Each structure stands twice: as C-alpha cells, then as structure tokens.
Short mmCIF file of C-alpha atoms in Angstrom, two decimals:
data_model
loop_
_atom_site.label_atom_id
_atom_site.label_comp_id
_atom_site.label_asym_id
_atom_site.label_seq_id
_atom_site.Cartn_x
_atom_site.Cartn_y
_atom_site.Cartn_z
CA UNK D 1 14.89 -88.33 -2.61
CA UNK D 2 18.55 -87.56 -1.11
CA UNK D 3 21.55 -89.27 -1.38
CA UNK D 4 21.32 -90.43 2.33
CA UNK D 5 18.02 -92.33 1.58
CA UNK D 6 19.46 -93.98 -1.58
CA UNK D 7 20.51 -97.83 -1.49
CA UNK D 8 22.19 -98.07 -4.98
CA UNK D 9 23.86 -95.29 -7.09
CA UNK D 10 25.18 -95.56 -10.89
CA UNK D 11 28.15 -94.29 -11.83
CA UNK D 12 30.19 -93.75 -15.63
CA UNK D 13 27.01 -95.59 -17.28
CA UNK D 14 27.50 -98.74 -14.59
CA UNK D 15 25.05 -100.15 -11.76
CA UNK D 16 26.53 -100.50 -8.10
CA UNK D 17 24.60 -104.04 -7.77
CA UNK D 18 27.04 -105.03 -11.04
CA UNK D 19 29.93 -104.38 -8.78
CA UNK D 20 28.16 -105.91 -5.54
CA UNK D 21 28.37 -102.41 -3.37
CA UNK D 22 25.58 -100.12 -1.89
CA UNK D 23 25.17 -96.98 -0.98
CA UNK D 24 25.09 -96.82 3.12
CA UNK D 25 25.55 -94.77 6.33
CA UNK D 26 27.60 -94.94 8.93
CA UNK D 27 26.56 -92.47 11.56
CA UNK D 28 24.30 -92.42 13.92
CA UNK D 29 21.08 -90.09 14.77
CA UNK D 30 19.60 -88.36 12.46
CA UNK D 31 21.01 -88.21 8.46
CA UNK D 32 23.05 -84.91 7.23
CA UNK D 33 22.89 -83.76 3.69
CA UNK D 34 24.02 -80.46 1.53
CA UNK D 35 21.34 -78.19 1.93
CA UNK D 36 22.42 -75.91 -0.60
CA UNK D 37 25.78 -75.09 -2.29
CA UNK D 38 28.73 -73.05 -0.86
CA UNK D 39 28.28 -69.80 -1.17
CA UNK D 40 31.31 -67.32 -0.66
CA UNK D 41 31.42 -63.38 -1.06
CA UNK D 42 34.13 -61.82 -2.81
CA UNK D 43 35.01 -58.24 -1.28
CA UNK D 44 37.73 -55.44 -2.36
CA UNK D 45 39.78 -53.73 0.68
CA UNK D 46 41.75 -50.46 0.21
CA UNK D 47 44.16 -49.07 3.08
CA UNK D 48 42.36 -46.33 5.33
CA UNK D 49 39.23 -47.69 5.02
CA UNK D 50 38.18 -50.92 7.28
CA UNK D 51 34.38 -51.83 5.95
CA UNK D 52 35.38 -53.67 2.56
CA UNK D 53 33.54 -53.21 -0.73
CA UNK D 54 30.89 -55.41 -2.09
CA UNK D 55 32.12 -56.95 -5.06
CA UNK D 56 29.70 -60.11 -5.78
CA UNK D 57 28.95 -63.47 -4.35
CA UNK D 58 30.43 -67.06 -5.68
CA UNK D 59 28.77 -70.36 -5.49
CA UNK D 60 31.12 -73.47 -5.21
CA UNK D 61 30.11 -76.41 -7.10
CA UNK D 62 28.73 -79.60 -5.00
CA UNK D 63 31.17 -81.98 -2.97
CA UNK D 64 29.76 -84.71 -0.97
CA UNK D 65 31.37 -87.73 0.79
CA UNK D 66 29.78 -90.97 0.30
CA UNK D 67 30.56 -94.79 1.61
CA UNK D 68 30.02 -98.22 -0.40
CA UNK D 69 29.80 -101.14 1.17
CA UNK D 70 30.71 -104.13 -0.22
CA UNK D 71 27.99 -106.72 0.03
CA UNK D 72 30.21 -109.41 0.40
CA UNK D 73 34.19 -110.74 1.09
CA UNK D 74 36.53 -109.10 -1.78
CA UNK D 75 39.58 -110.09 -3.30
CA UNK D 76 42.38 -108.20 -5.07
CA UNK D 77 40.87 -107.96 -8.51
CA UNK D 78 37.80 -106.81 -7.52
CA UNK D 79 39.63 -103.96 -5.57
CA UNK D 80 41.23 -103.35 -8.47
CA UNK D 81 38.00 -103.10 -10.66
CA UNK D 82 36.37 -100.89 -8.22
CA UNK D 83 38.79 -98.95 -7.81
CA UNK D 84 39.14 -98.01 -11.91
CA UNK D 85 35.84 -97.64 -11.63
CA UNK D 86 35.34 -94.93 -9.43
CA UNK D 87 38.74 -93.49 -9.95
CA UNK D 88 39.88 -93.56 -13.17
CA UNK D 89 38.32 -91.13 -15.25
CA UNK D 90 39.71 -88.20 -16.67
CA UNK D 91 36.30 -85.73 -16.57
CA UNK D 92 32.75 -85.42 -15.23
CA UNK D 93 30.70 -88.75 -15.39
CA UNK D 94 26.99 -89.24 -14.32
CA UNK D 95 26.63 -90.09 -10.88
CA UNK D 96 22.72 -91.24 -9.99
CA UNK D 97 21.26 -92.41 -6.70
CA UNK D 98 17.79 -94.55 -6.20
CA UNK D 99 16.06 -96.15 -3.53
CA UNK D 100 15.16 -99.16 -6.02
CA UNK D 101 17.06 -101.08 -8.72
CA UNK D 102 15.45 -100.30 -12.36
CA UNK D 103 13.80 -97.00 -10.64
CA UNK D 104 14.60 -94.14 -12.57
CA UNK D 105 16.66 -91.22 -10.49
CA UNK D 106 15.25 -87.78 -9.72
CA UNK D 107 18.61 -86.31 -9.87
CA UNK D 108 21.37 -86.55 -11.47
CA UNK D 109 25.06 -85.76 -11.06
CA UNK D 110 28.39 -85.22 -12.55
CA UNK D 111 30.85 -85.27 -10.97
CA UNK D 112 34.26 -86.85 -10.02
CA UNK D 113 36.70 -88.68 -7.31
CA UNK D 114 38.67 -85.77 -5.28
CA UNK D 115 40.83 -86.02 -2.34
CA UNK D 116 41.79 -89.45 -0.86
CA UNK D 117 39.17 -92.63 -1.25
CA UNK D 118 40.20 -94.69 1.93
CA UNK D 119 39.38 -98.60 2.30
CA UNK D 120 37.97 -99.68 5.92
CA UNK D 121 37.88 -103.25 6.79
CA UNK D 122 38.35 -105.79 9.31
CA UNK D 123 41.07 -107.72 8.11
CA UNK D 124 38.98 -110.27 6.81
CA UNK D 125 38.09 -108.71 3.26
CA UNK D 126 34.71 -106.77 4.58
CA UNK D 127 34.01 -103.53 4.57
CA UNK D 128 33.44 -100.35 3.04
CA UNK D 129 35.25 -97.58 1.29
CA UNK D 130 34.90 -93.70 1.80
CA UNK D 131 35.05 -91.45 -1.04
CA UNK D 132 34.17 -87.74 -1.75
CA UNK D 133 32.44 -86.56 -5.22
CA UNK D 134 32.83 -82.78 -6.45
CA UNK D 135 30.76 -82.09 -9.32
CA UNK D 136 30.54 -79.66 -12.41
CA UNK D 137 27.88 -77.18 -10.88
CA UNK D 138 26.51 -76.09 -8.06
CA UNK D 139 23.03 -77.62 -8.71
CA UNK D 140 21.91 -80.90 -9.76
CA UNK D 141 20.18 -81.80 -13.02
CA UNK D 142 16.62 -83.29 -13.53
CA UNK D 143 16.40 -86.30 -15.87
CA UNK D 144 14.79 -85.90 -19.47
CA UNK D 145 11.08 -86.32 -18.75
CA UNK D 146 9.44 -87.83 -22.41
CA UNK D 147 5.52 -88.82 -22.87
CA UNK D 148 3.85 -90.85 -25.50
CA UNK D 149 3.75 -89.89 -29.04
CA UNK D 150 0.33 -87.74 -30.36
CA UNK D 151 -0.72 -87.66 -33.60
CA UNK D 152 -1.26 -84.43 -35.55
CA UNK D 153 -3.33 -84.10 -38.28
CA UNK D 154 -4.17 -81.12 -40.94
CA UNK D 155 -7.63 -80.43 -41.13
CA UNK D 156 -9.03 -76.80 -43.18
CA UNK D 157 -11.98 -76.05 -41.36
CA UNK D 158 -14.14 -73.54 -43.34
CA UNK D 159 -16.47 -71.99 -40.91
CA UNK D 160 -18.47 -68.57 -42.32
CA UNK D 161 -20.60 -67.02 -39.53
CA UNK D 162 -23.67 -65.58 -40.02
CA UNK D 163 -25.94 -63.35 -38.18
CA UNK D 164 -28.05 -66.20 -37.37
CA UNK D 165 -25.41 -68.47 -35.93
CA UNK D 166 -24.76 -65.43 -32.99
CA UNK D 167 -29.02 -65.91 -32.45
CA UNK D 168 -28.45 -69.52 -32.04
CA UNK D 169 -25.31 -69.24 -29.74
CA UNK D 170 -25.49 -70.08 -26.37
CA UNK D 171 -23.89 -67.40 -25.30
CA UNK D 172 -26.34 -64.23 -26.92
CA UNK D 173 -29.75 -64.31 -26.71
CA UNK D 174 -33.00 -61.71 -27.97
CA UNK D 175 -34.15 -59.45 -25.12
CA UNK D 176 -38.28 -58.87 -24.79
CA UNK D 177 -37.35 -55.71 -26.87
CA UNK D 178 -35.87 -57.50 -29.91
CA UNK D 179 -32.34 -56.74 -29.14
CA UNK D 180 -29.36 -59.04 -28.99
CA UNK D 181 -28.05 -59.22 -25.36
CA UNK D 182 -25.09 -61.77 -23.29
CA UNK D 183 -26.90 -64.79 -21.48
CA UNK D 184 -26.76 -64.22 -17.86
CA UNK D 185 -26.85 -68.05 -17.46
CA UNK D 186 -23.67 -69.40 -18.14
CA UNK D 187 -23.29 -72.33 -20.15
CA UNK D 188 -22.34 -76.09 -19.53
CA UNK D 189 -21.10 -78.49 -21.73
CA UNK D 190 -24.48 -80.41 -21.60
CA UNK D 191 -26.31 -77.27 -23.22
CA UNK D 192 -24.30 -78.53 -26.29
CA UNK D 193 -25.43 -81.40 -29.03
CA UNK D 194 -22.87 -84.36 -28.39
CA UNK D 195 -20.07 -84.56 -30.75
CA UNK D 196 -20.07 -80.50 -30.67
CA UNK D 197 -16.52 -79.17 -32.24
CA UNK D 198 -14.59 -76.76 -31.17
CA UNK D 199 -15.59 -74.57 -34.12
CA UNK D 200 -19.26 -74.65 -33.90
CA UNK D 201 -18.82 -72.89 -30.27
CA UNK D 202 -19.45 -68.48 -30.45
#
C-alpha cells in the first residue's frame, strides 16, 4: 500500500478520524510517490585535474508532502488542536497510513513537520491543509509481526537401535543375496503405522 492510496493516517499515537481529517489528493492523472530515497554522491576535486574522485554515495532520509482534508466546517479551536497536533513535537513520532480504519499499517514512519504547513480554504471554514513530513531514515519500518503462543514440552526419548530395527526400516531392505541394500522405492507417509513418531523413522 502507498501513501497515495491511503484514506486515514495516525500520527503521535492519535487516529485522523479522532480529529475529523483524511488523507487525500489533489492532482489530477495518475498518483506520484517516492520511489526510492535521495541518493547523492560525494566526490573530492584537486586543482589540475578535472574528473573528480570517488569518495562514496549518501542517502537522504524520506520527505514527502501530504494534504488533510477536513471532513467538515472548522472553527478556531479545532485549528488550534490540529495544528499542536501535527506541529508541536519536539522529535520523531510514528506516522502510519491505511486504507481502512482498525486495519493494521504495512509501514510505518517517523518522522516530523518541516518547512511551512499552509491552510487552503474557501472562506467558509472548508478545506484542506498541506504539509511535508521528513523522517529519521531513508527506509520505512515494517510493523512487529506476532503469532499465537505454542506450547513446549520436555520429553527424554530413549531410543536404542538395533540391527534389526535397520531390517525393518523402510528405507533398507535384504537383497536375493542376503545383503542389506537402500530401497529403490521411496517411501510415503502411508507405508507408516498411524500415530508413527518422529523417532521410530531410520
């Protein structure tokens, strides 16, 4: 999912839909996103010489611009809020974009406010405000991804082997001459008894 397709974004541990803005675009065609990060090289010149030395190459961290639109009329205090929402923070928060309320994100962000965040209206307390987001790396992260809880449980198993238990296997068999030989057939599971452990397999 990109930030283009998203209709709600969370920002600072706080919903857009709490605030009564979404995530929207304003141009038209086709959608434009970051492909990848900045990427500058840094080069040494010395006098007399005019093809520069390769020193190394510098990615920029992420900036995007993004507009909210409120969903209805505002008033002053709710500028206000908004505003020290977005604004008012003195280091990286977690910005997340989904296409559904309650979904969980596929990326996440941090990042904060640069530049100048500029209100658009029409005079009658409608609009949208545009706002652009630099964050800590070059790269986004990937949520924490838990499953359900398994159960471990200490079992000894005391298996001793015998030359009879290779005869039996499966997977060795007796030639017509008497002598132990691999099974050109290879086995399936339904060779074995049911309820065969791991243990009892050669």
């Amino acid at each position: 999912m990109t930030i283009r397709d998203a209709l709600y974004f969370s920002y600072a541990g706080q919903k857009s839909v709490d605030y009564g803005i979404i995530n929207v675009n304003l141009s038209s065609g086709m959608l434009e996103e970051n492909f990848v990060p900045s990427r500058s090289i840094v080069e040494e010149k010395i006098k007399g010489r005019d093809q520069p030395y390769f020193m190394r190459t510098e990615v920029e961290p992420l900036q995007f611009s993004v507009s909210f639109a409120f969903e209805e009329g505002w008033d002053s205090d709710k500028i206000r809020e908004v505003a020290r929402w977005l604004t008012q923070h003195d280091y990286y928060q977690e910005l997340t974009f989904t296409t559904e309320e309650g979904v969980n994100p596929e990326r996440i962000f941090y990042a904060l406010v640069v530049d100048e965040a500029t209100l658009i209206h029409n005079g009658l307390k409608q609009g949208y405000i545009t706002l652009t987001f630099r964050c800590d790396s070059p790269y986004a992260y990937s949520p924490v991804m838990t499953t359900r809880t398994y159960e471990w449980k200490d079992r000894i198993y005391e298996w001793k082997p015998t030359f009879q238990t290779g005869i039996d296997s499966k997977s060795v068999i007796v030639n017509s001459e008497g002598h132990l030989t691999l099974n050109t057939n290879r086995p399936k599971w339904s060779d074995y008894p049911k309820y065969t452990t791991w243990i009892e397999l050669n």
